[in-house]
Amino acid sequence: MSARTRRLTTAQALVRFLSAQYTERDGVRRRLIAGTWGIFGHGNVAGVGQALVEYADVMPFHQGRNEQSMVHAAVGYARQLNRLSAQAVTTSIGPGATNLVTGAALATINRLPVLLLPGDYFATHSADPLLQQLEHPVEADVSVNDTLRPVSRYFDRITRPEALIPSALQAMRVLADPAETGAVTLSLPQDVQAEAYDWPEEFFAERVWSVRRPAPDPAELSAAVAAIRSAARPLIVAGGGVHHSEAEAALKAFVEATGIPVASTQAGKGALRHDHPADLGGIGHTGTAVSDDLARTADLVIGVGTRYTDFTTASGTLFQNPDVRFLNLNITGFDAHKLAARTLVCDARAGLELLREALAGHRVEASYEAEYRAGKERWDEVVEAAYRAADENAVPTQTQVLGALDAAVGDDDVVINAAGSLPGDLHKLWRSRSPRQYHLEYGYSCMGYEIPAGIGVQQAAPGTPVWALVGDGTYLMMPTEIVTAVQEGLPLNIVLIQNHGYASIGGLSEETGGERFGTAYRFRAADGTFTGAPLPVDLAANAASLGMDVLRAKTVRELREALAAARASDRPTCVYVETDPAPTAPPAEAWWDVPVAETASREAAVEARERYDRQVTARRRHL
């Protein structure tokens, strides 16, 4: 071996390379790949697995129980650290690799970095077909890992050791790029993983990837300033890009200088603290009354770091002012151009700071400020009513569970959720006290995300109380990472809400003519008929069997006590509560388009279609 090369296997070289990669933004340096999750099989145990043993001193390893869950944990980690640090996930070939697809889609849709390292077939085809290999009759180079191509921001199959060098550098570039980031996949044939090569020493040198803050184009900035100055009823829609850019302070300064109010998407909630006079809460189908009322009359909508999903736009029915125009500040041109907007393609913090300077002295009319502040006060009363329990000894409703949790958490606690009816209730009602407290995965709304993501958040922020809010449907999807929390000694708190079925989809089914078909957990009697009795399943006992401490709460009072005890514990703790199924959350303030059967014989579907036809007429194309 010469002085300029080092003889290592491909897997050893990859792990050594990853351990020397860093990001830097605003003078702060972080490990780009801070650790690796893994479940081993014949596709990675002798390659990446051996390499992780070889370099255990520089690459922390975390053992998972489900491949999808490992990606969720890595995504939770990256989001908590504003995308400045990420984790890798290694799997075997076959089902281990295909289990990554859902997690990869979640990461890419939410623009969050994760590095995927699935094993693959033999590049030499010396063992062909091998165990778990897909055989394609026309394309012999296809494997199940190709399912990761459409959900990855970068994908490569490393069929020769030397091919790793350019591909690994491209992978790091994408992971660290605030406009391109998402899931990155390096598919690793298992024979190539174990093959030795003389690697140039420069490949293993420390490398720092600058996470840029691009400033806006001067002409775009000038046009944006003119648009804001001419608007009488401007409204900011804050998305997840505010958090990723760490632009919360810049947004607050901009709002306080101009008086423009802020409504937030699921990803953007917490961009302003809930008690700021200009924070109007969520927007769209699950938004607050004050946000949605202002959105309907806004003449300028200023999107900051948002993708404008259908929940935000109420499926194109929310922004109803005939003269409404859009100004989108986004780091990607792809998102900035949505809704035929004026664009400000730049970093959120950089753009907001320059806008504030250029708008010096400009402020909305006092009457507009008074209007939205009064609306905010009215909505605060709605929140209080939903949280309040008239009888502390009664079975709590779901909104009262949120009220009890609101009273138990501190400013820096993190609350995690992703699917079911809870995202809507949280978006309307939760009072975010810090930028990272509200952790909703609603780009993919993936059942099963909450528990592993909680583990990732605790790895990113040790000592931070973390609450994974799950319903019974979500819990049954993916409880296995409870074992990981126990093994890692992470005091994850789970609030397990039992309402015996898919309540959210049950309500949607009823609204759209599906009559709640297939959404309840019902008991099949001995004669084969279904009864209204709940299934004889004890999810609390299941959580306890996986190693958690479990606190059962039957009343509001017991719930408050259990939440306080969980927060004080240094053990993984589950607070289990069966809720009163009566809906107590405020109704939706805006529509959401779920197509209804155009023709049907059942009365429920016919009536649902009539309602749908009335609602859809409000949709607009913003051109």
PDB file of C-alpha atoms in Angstrom, residues 112-357:
ATOM      1  CA  LEU A 112     -35.772  15.896   5.317  1.00  0.00           C
ATOM      2  CA  PRO A 113     -32.382  14.180   4.873  1.00  0.00           C
ATOM      3  CA  VAL A 114     -31.729  10.488   5.485  1.00  0.00           C
ATOM      4  CA  LEU A 115     -29.099   8.194   3.956  1.00  0.00           C
ATOM      5  CA  LEU A 116     -30.311   4.705   2.996  1.00  0.00           C
ATOM      6  CA  LEU A 117     -27.816   1.854   2.558  1.00  0.00           C
ATOM      7  CA  PRO A 118     -29.730  -1.270   1.484  1.00  0.00           C
ATOM      8  CA  GLY A 119     -27.919  -4.422   0.466  1.00  0.00           C
ATOM      9  CA  ASP A 120     -28.396  -5.686  -3.094  1.00  0.00           C
ATOM     10  CA  TYR A 121     -27.771  -8.751  -5.306  1.00  0.00           C
ATOM     11  CA  PHE A 122     -24.243  -9.856  -6.291  1.00  0.00           C
ATOM     12  CA  ALA A 123     -22.872  -7.405  -8.856  1.00  0.00           C
ATOM     13  CA  THR A 124     -20.925 -10.293 -10.420  1.00  0.00           C
ATOM     14  CA  HIS A 125     -24.057 -12.466 -10.597  1.00  0.00           C
ATOM     15  CA  SER A 126     -21.864 -15.294  -9.297  1.00  0.00           C
ATOM     16  CA  ALA A 127     -24.712 -16.475  -7.093  1.00  0.00           C
ATOM     17  CA  ASP A 128     -27.773 -15.995  -9.229  1.00  0.00           C
ATOM     18  CA  PRO A 129     -30.498 -15.998  -8.116  1.00  0.00           C
ATOM     19  CA  LEU A 130     -29.605 -15.643  -4.496  1.00  0.00           C
ATOM     20  CA  LEU A 131     -31.941 -15.730  -1.545  1.00  0.00           C
ATOM     21  CA  GLN A 132     -34.563 -12.903  -1.742  1.00  0.00           C
ATOM     22  CA  GLN A 133     -33.430 -11.765  -5.200  1.00  0.00           C
ATOM     23  CA  LEU A 134     -36.044 -10.493  -7.652  1.00  0.00           C
ATOM     24  CA  GLU A 135     -35.579 -12.009 -11.106  1.00  0.00           C
ATOM     25  CA  HIS A 136     -36.778  -9.770 -13.930  1.00  0.00           C
ATOM     26  CA  PRO A 137     -37.231 -11.503 -17.305  1.00  0.00           C
ATOM     27  CA  VAL A 138     -36.063  -8.496 -19.363  1.00  0.00           C
ATOM     28  CA  GLU A 139     -33.980  -6.235 -17.108  1.00  0.00           C
ATOM     29  CA  ALA A 140     -31.421  -8.363 -15.295  1.00  0.00           C
ATOM     30  CA  ASP A 141     -29.963  -5.364 -13.479  1.00  0.00           C
ATOM     31  CA  VAL A 142     -33.268  -4.560 -11.750  1.00  0.00           C
ATOM     32  CA  SER A 143     -33.663  -5.392  -8.066  1.00  0.00           C
ATOM     33  CA  VAL A 144     -36.299  -4.602  -5.465  1.00  0.00           C
ATOM     34  CA  ASN A 145     -34.147  -1.640  -4.486  1.00  0.00           C
ATOM     35  CA  ASP A 146     -35.301   0.100  -7.660  1.00  0.00           C
ATOM     36  CA  THR A 147     -38.552   0.767  -5.794  1.00  0.00           C
ATOM     37  CA  LEU A 148     -36.523   3.390  -3.922  1.00  0.00           C
ATOM     38  CA  ARG A 149     -35.746   5.399  -7.075  1.00  0.00           C
ATOM     39  CA  PRO A 150     -38.965   7.483  -7.235  1.00  0.00           C
ATOM     40  CA  VAL A 151     -38.851   8.290  -3.513  1.00  0.00           C
ATOM     41  CA  SER A 152     -35.164   9.225  -3.405  1.00  0.00           C
ATOM     42  CA  ARG A 153     -33.611  12.586  -4.235  1.00  0.00           C
ATOM     43  CA  TYR A 154     -30.477  10.732  -5.314  1.00  0.00           C
ATOM     44  CA  PHE A 155     -30.033   7.033  -6.119  1.00  0.00           C
ATOM     45  CA  ASP A 156     -27.096   4.956  -7.264  1.00  0.00           C
ATOM     46  CA  ARG A 157     -26.187   1.277  -7.291  1.00  0.00           C
ATOM     47  CA  ILE A 158     -22.491   0.852  -6.490  1.00  0.00           C
ATOM     48  CA  THR A 159     -21.421  -1.995  -8.782  1.00  0.00           C
ATOM     49  CA  ARG A 160     -17.650  -1.358  -8.465  1.00  0.00           C
ATOM     50  CA  PRO A 161     -15.670  -0.144  -5.434  1.00  0.00           C
ATOM     51  CA  GLU A 162     -14.222   2.870  -7.257  1.00  0.00           C
ATOM     52  CA  ALA A 163     -17.745   3.961  -8.271  1.00  0.00           C
ATOM     53  CA  LEU A 164     -18.377   4.806  -4.621  1.00  0.00           C
ATOM     54  CA  ILE A 165     -16.132   7.878  -4.724  1.00  0.00           C
ATOM     55  CA  PRO A 166     -18.180  10.156  -7.010  1.00  0.00           C
ATOM     56  CA  SER A 167     -21.466   8.714  -5.783  1.00  0.00           C
ATOM     57  CA  ALA A 168     -20.681   9.237  -2.097  1.00  0.00           C
ATOM     58  CA  LEU A 169     -19.768  12.859  -2.800  1.00  0.00           C
ATOM     59  CA  GLN A 170     -23.005  13.414  -4.718  1.00  0.00           C
ATOM     60  CA  ALA A 171     -24.943  11.811  -1.880  1.00  0.00           C
ATOM     61  CA  MET A 172     -23.459  14.208   0.668  1.00  0.00           C
ATOM     62  CA  ARG A 173     -24.102  17.178  -1.617  1.00  0.00           C
ATOM     63  CA  VAL A 174     -27.798  16.343  -1.848  1.00  0.00           C
ATOM     64  CA  LEU A 175     -28.199  15.608   1.863  1.00  0.00           C
ATOM     65  CA  ALA A 176     -26.664  18.979   2.773  1.00  0.00           C
ATOM     66  CA  ASP A 177     -28.464  21.002   0.110  1.00  0.00           C
ATOM     67  CA  PRO A 178     -31.445  22.860   1.642  1.00  0.00           C
ATOM     68  CA  ALA A 179     -33.247  22.962  -1.704  1.00  0.00           C
ATOM     69  CA  GLU A 180     -32.648  19.363  -2.825  1.00  0.00           C
ATOM     70  CA  THR A 181     -32.517  17.315   0.352  1.00  0.00           C
ATOM     71  CA  GLY A 182     -34.572  14.205   1.067  1.00  0.00           C
ATOM     72  CA  ALA A 183     -33.899  10.482   1.056  1.00  0.00           C
ATOM     73  CA  VAL A 184     -30.618   9.470  -0.584  1.00  0.00           C
ATOM     74  CA  THR A 185     -30.069   5.825  -1.519  1.00  0.00           C
ATOM     75  CA  LEU A 186     -26.768   4.084  -2.146  1.00  0.00           C
ATOM     76  CA  SER A 187     -27.669   0.529  -3.122  1.00  0.00           C
ATOM     77  CA  LEU A 188     -24.818  -1.794  -2.144  1.00  0.00           C
ATOM     78  CA  PRO A 189     -24.380  -5.202  -3.821  1.00  0.00           C
ATOM     79  CA  GLN A 190     -23.221  -7.508  -1.090  1.00  0.00           C
ATOM     80  CA  ASP A 191     -20.136  -8.785  -2.930  1.00  0.00           C
ATOM     81  CA  VAL A 192     -18.985  -5.225  -3.647  1.00  0.00           C
ATOM     82  CA  GLN A 193     -19.412  -4.322   0.036  1.00  0.00           C
ATOM     83  CA  ALA A 194     -16.773  -6.917   0.946  1.00  0.00           C
ATOM     84  CA  GLU A 195     -14.406  -6.242  -1.970  1.00  0.00           C
ATOM     85  CA  ALA A 196     -11.089  -4.531  -1.163  1.00  0.00           C
ATOM     86  CA  TYR A 197      -9.714  -1.541  -3.049  1.00  0.00           C
ATOM     87  CA  ASP A 198      -6.824   0.906  -2.714  1.00  0.00           C
ATOM     88  CA  TRP A 199      -8.615   4.122  -1.789  1.00  0.00           C
ATOM     89  CA  PRO A 200      -6.991   7.554  -2.115  1.00  0.00           C
ATOM     90  CA  GLU A 201      -6.333   9.048   1.291  1.00  0.00           C
ATOM     91  CA  GLU A 202      -8.045  12.274   0.205  1.00  0.00           C
ATOM     92  CA  PHE A 203     -11.359  10.401   0.203  1.00  0.00           C
ATOM     93  CA  PHE A 204     -11.177  10.127   3.998  1.00  0.00           C
ATOM     94  CA  ALA A 205     -10.167  13.713   4.748  1.00  0.00           C
ATOM     95  CA  GLU A 206     -12.578  15.869   6.753  1.00  0.00           C
ATOM     96  CA  ARG A 207     -14.982  17.574   4.402  1.00  0.00           C
ATOM     97  CA  VAL A 208     -17.329  20.441   5.331  1.00  0.00           C
ATOM     98  CA  TRP A 209     -20.506  20.980   3.357  1.00  0.00           C
ATOM     99  CA  SER A 210     -21.692  24.571   3.600  1.00  0.00           C
ATOM    100  CA  VAL A 211     -25.455  24.857   4.081  1.00  0.00           C
ATOM    101  CA  ARG A 212     -26.010  28.029   2.127  1.00  0.00           C
ATOM    102  CA  ARG A 213     -28.338  30.927   2.814  1.00  0.00           C
ATOM    103  CA  PRO A 214     -28.980  32.313  -0.668  1.00  0.00           C
ATOM    104  CA  ALA A 215     -30.132  35.930  -0.755  1.00  0.00           C
ATOM    105  CA  PRO A 216     -33.013  37.025  -3.010  1.00  0.00           C
ATOM    106  CA  ASP A 217     -32.474  38.463  -6.451  1.00  0.00           C
ATOM    107  CA  PRO A 218     -32.603  42.293  -6.213  1.00  0.00           C
ATOM    108  CA  ALA A 219     -35.291  42.577  -8.902  1.00  0.00           C
ATOM    109  CA  GLU A 220     -37.465  39.970  -7.168  1.00  0.00           C
ATOM    110  CA  LEU A 221     -36.940  41.716  -3.840  1.00  0.00           C
ATOM    111  CA  SER A 222     -37.993  45.062  -5.292  1.00  0.00           C
ATOM    112  CA  ALA A 223     -41.152  43.541  -6.794  1.00  0.00           C
ATOM    113  CA  ALA A 224     -41.965  41.811  -3.504  1.00  0.00           C
ATOM    114  CA  VAL A 225     -41.646  45.061  -1.555  1.00  0.00           C
ATOM    115  CA  ALA A 226     -43.959  46.821  -4.008  1.00  0.00           C
ATOM    116  CA  ALA A 227     -46.526  44.038  -3.700  1.00  0.00           C
ATOM    117  CA  ILE A 228     -46.528  44.228   0.098  1.00  0.00           C
ATOM    118  CA  ARG A 229     -46.745  48.006   0.157  1.00  0.00           C
ATOM    119  CA  SER A 230     -49.800  47.944  -2.110  1.00  0.00           C
ATOM    120  CA  ALA A 231     -51.660  45.265  -0.134  1.00  0.00           C
ATOM    121  CA  ALA A 232     -54.413  46.239   2.303  1.00  0.00           C
ATOM    122  CA  ARG A 233     -55.045  42.761   3.758  1.00  0.00           C
ATOM    123  CA  PRO A 234     -51.782  40.769   3.560  1.00  0.00           C
ATOM    124  CA  LEU A 235     -51.491  37.399   5.314  1.00  0.00           C
ATOM    125  CA  ILE A 236     -48.368  35.309   5.896  1.00  0.00           C
ATOM    126  CA  VAL A 237     -48.594  31.528   5.560  1.00  0.00           C
ATOM    127  CA  ALA A 238     -45.641  30.109   7.498  1.00  0.00           C
ATOM    128  CA  GLY A 239     -44.467  26.659   6.443  1.00  0.00           C
ATOM    129  CA  GLY A 240     -41.796  24.244   7.556  1.00  0.00           C
ATOM    130  CA  GLY A 241     -39.124  26.225   5.741  1.00  0.00           C
ATOM    131  CA  VAL A 242     -39.276  28.830   8.522  1.00  0.00           C
ATOM    132  CA  HIS A 243     -38.079  26.193  10.987  1.00  0.00           C
ATOM    133  CA  HIS A 244     -35.544  24.554   8.664  1.00  0.00           C
ATOM    134  CA  SER A 245     -33.934  27.948   8.089  1.00  0.00           C
ATOM    135  CA  GLU A 246     -34.076  28.861  11.800  1.00  0.00           C
ATOM    136  CA  ALA A 247     -35.933  31.964  10.686  1.00  0.00           C
ATOM    137  CA  GLU A 248     -38.331  32.248  13.634  1.00  0.00           C
ATOM    138  CA  ALA A 249     -36.655  35.350  15.071  1.00  0.00           C
ATOM    139  CA  ALA A 250     -36.534  36.970  11.621  1.00  0.00           C
ATOM    140  CA  LEU A 251     -40.243  36.261  11.123  1.00  0.00           C
ATOM    141  CA  LYS A 252     -41.075  37.726  14.523  1.00  0.00           C
ATOM    142  CA  ALA A 253     -39.086  40.901  13.745  1.00  0.00           C
ATOM    143  CA  PHE A 254     -40.758  41.209  10.332  1.00  0.00           C
ATOM    144  CA  VAL A 255     -44.241  40.787  11.804  1.00  0.00           C
ATOM    145  CA  GLU A 256     -43.638  43.256  14.606  1.00  0.00           C
ATOM    146  CA  ALA A 257     -42.337  45.822  12.124  1.00  0.00           C
ATOM    147  CA  THR A 258     -45.186  45.449   9.604  1.00  0.00           C
ATOM    148  CA  GLY A 259     -48.159  44.170  11.623  1.00  0.00           C
ATOM    149  CA  ILE A 260     -48.841  41.442   9.046  1.00  0.00           C
ATOM    150  CA  PRO A 261     -50.489  38.419  10.732  1.00  0.00           C
ATOM    151  CA  VAL A 262     -49.240  34.839  10.473  1.00  0.00           C
ATOM    152  CA  ALA A 263     -51.175  31.631   9.887  1.00  0.00           C
ATOM    153  CA  SER A 264     -49.258  28.373   9.862  1.00  0.00           C
ATOM    154  CA  THR A 265     -49.278  25.045   8.082  1.00  0.00           C
ATOM    155  CA  GLN A 266     -48.822  21.818  10.025  1.00  0.00           C
ATOM    156  CA  ALA A 267     -45.051  21.978   9.395  1.00  0.00           C
ATOM    157  CA  GLY A 268     -44.878  25.696  10.171  1.00  0.00           C
ATOM    158  CA  LYS A 269     -46.828  25.798  13.427  1.00  0.00           C
ATOM    159  CA  GLY A 270     -44.699  27.307  16.169  1.00  0.00           C
ATOM    160  CA  ALA A 271     -43.016  29.752  13.793  1.00  0.00           C
ATOM    161  CA  LEU A 272     -44.450  32.340  16.189  1.00  0.00           C
ATOM    162  CA  ARG A 273     -45.201  31.576  19.803  1.00  0.00           C
ATOM    163  CA  HIS A 274     -48.933  30.967  20.286  1.00  0.00           C
ATOM    164  CA  ASP A 275     -49.467  34.042  22.464  1.00  0.00           C
ATOM    165  CA  HIS A 276     -47.909  36.488  20.009  1.00  0.00           C
ATOM    166  CA  PRO A 277     -50.670  38.947  18.977  1.00  0.00           C
ATOM    167  CA  ALA A 278     -50.081  38.226  15.285  1.00  0.00           C
ATOM    168  CA  ASP A 279     -50.112  34.423  15.547  1.00  0.00           C
ATOM    169  CA  LEU A 280     -53.467  33.178  14.244  1.00  0.00           C
ATOM    170  CA  GLY A 281     -52.776  29.453  14.462  1.00  0.00           C
ATOM    171  CA  GLY A 282     -53.333  26.859  11.778  1.00  0.00           C
ATOM    172  CA  ILE A 283     -54.700  27.545   8.298  1.00  0.00           C
ATOM    173  CA  GLY A 284     -56.775  25.531   5.846  1.00  0.00           C
ATOM    174  CA  HIS A 285     -59.022  22.534   6.341  1.00  0.00           C
ATOM    175  CA  THR A 286     -57.792  22.055   9.906  1.00  0.00           C
ATOM    176  CA  GLY A 287     -57.182  25.734  10.534  1.00  0.00           C
ATOM    177  CA  THR A 288     -58.637  28.193  13.007  1.00  0.00           C
ATOM    178  CA  ALA A 289     -61.666  30.355  12.277  1.00  0.00           C
ATOM    179  CA  VAL A 290     -59.624  33.554  12.424  1.00  0.00           C
ATOM    180  CA  SER A 291     -56.965  32.264  10.002  1.00  0.00           C
ATOM    181  CA  ASP A 292     -59.459  30.958   7.489  1.00  0.00           C
ATOM    182  CA  ASP A 293     -61.668  34.055   7.680  1.00  0.00           C
ATOM    183  CA  LEU A 294     -58.682  36.280   6.916  1.00  0.00           C
ATOM    184  CA  ALA A 295     -57.500  33.930   4.162  1.00  0.00           C
ATOM    185  CA  ARG A 296     -60.834  34.307   2.362  1.00  0.00           C
ATOM    186  CA  THR A 297     -60.459  38.091   2.203  1.00  0.00           C
ATOM    187  CA  ALA A 298     -56.676  38.442   1.901  1.00  0.00           C
ATOM    188  CA  ASP A 299     -55.504  40.414  -1.123  1.00  0.00           C
ATOM    189  CA  LEU A 300     -51.889  39.224  -0.760  1.00  0.00           C
ATOM    190  CA  VAL A 301     -50.850  35.835   0.592  1.00  0.00           C
ATOM    191  CA  ILE A 302     -47.160  35.687   1.507  1.00  0.00           C
ATOM    192  CA  GLY A 303     -46.039  32.065   1.630  1.00  0.00           C
ATOM    193  CA  VAL A 304     -42.814  31.526   3.551  1.00  0.00           C
ATOM    194  CA  GLY A 305     -41.325  28.062   3.178  1.00  0.00           C
ATOM    195  CA  THR A 306     -44.592  26.294   2.346  1.00  0.00           C
ATOM    196  CA  ARG A 307     -45.530  23.701  -0.283  1.00  0.00           C
ATOM    197  CA  TYR A 308     -49.229  24.733  -0.349  1.00  0.00           C
ATOM    198  CA  THR A 309     -50.732  21.267   0.060  1.00  0.00           C
ATOM    199  CA  ASP A 310     -54.458  20.726  -0.369  1.00  0.00           C
ATOM    200  CA  PHE A 311     -55.009  20.943   3.386  1.00  0.00           C
ATOM    201  CA  THR A 312     -53.463  24.420   3.381  1.00  0.00           C
ATOM    202  CA  THR A 313     -55.438  25.699   0.383  1.00  0.00           C
ATOM    203  CA  ALA A 314     -58.641  23.836   1.335  1.00  0.00           C
ATOM    204  CA  SER A 315     -58.324  22.083  -2.023  1.00  0.00           C
ATOM    205  CA  GLY A 316     -58.224  25.388  -3.859  1.00  0.00           C
ATOM    206  CA  THR A 317     -61.313  26.885  -2.168  1.00  0.00           C
ATOM    207  CA  LEU A 318     -59.811  29.003   0.614  1.00  0.00           C
ATOM    208  CA  PHE A 319     -58.376  32.157  -0.969  1.00  0.00           C
ATOM    209  CA  GLN A 320     -61.557  33.731  -2.340  1.00  0.00           C
ATOM    210  CA  ASN A 321     -60.753  37.436  -2.745  1.00  0.00           C
ATOM    211  CA  PRO A 322     -61.208  38.102  -6.491  1.00  0.00           C
ATOM    212  CA  ASP A 323     -58.030  40.183  -6.478  1.00  0.00           C
ATOM    213  CA  VAL A 324     -55.877  37.893  -4.344  1.00  0.00           C
ATOM    214  CA  ARG A 325     -52.265  37.532  -5.392  1.00  0.00           C
ATOM    215  CA  PHE A 326     -49.466  35.403  -4.007  1.00  0.00           C
ATOM    216  CA  LEU A 327     -45.874  36.169  -3.038  1.00  0.00           C
ATOM    217  CA  ASN A 328     -43.851  33.069  -2.264  1.00  0.00           C
ATOM    218  CA  LEU A 329     -40.550  33.175  -0.401  1.00  0.00           C
ATOM    219  CA  ASN A 330     -39.008  29.736  -0.781  1.00  0.00           C
ATOM    220  CA  ILE A 331     -35.553  28.250  -1.180  1.00  0.00           C
ATOM    221  CA  THR A 332     -36.793  26.150  -4.115  1.00  0.00           C
ATOM    222  CA  GLY A 333     -38.076  27.654  -7.309  1.00  0.00           C
ATOM    223  CA  PHE A 334     -40.369  24.642  -7.625  1.00  0.00           C
ATOM    224  CA  ASP A 335     -42.392  25.722  -4.589  1.00  0.00           C
ATOM    225  CA  ALA A 336     -41.959  29.460  -5.052  1.00  0.00           C
ATOM    226  CA  HIS A 337     -43.789  29.413  -8.384  1.00  0.00           C
ATOM    227  CA  LYS A 338     -46.928  27.697  -7.070  1.00  0.00           C
ATOM    228  CA  LEU A 339     -50.264  29.520  -7.382  1.00  0.00           C
ATOM    229  CA  ALA A 340     -48.818  31.741 -10.133  1.00  0.00           C
ATOM    230  CA  ALA A 341     -47.021  33.727  -7.451  1.00  0.00           C
ATOM    231  CA  ARG A 342     -44.457  36.478  -7.495  1.00  0.00           C
ATOM    232  CA  THR A 343     -41.324  34.679  -6.395  1.00  0.00           C
ATOM    233  CA  LEU A 344     -38.588  35.351  -3.895  1.00  0.00           C
ATOM    234  CA  VAL A 345     -36.264  32.361  -4.279  1.00  0.00           C
ATOM    235  CA  CYS A 346     -33.987  32.531  -1.262  1.00  0.00           C
ATOM    236  CA  ASP A 347     -33.331  31.336   2.259  1.00  0.00           C
ATOM    237  CA  ALA A 348     -36.230  32.180   4.568  1.00  0.00           C
ATOM    238  CA  ARG A 349     -34.174  34.021   7.155  1.00  0.00           C
ATOM    239  CA  ALA A 350     -32.177  35.988   4.592  1.00  0.00           C
ATOM    240  CA  GLY A 351     -35.308  36.917   2.669  1.00  0.00           C
ATOM    241  CA  LEU A 352     -37.301  38.035   5.695  1.00  0.00           C
ATOM    242  CA  GLU A 353     -34.462  40.174   7.004  1.00  0.00           C
ATOM    243  CA  LEU A 354     -34.027  41.953   3.684  1.00  0.00           C
ATOM    244  CA  LEU A 355     -37.786  42.433   3.276  1.00  0.00           C
ATOM    245  CA  ARG A 356     -37.983  44.033   6.724  1.00  0.00           C
ATOM    246  CA  GLU A 357     -35.183  46.436   5.909  1.00  0.00           C
TER     247      GLU A 357
END
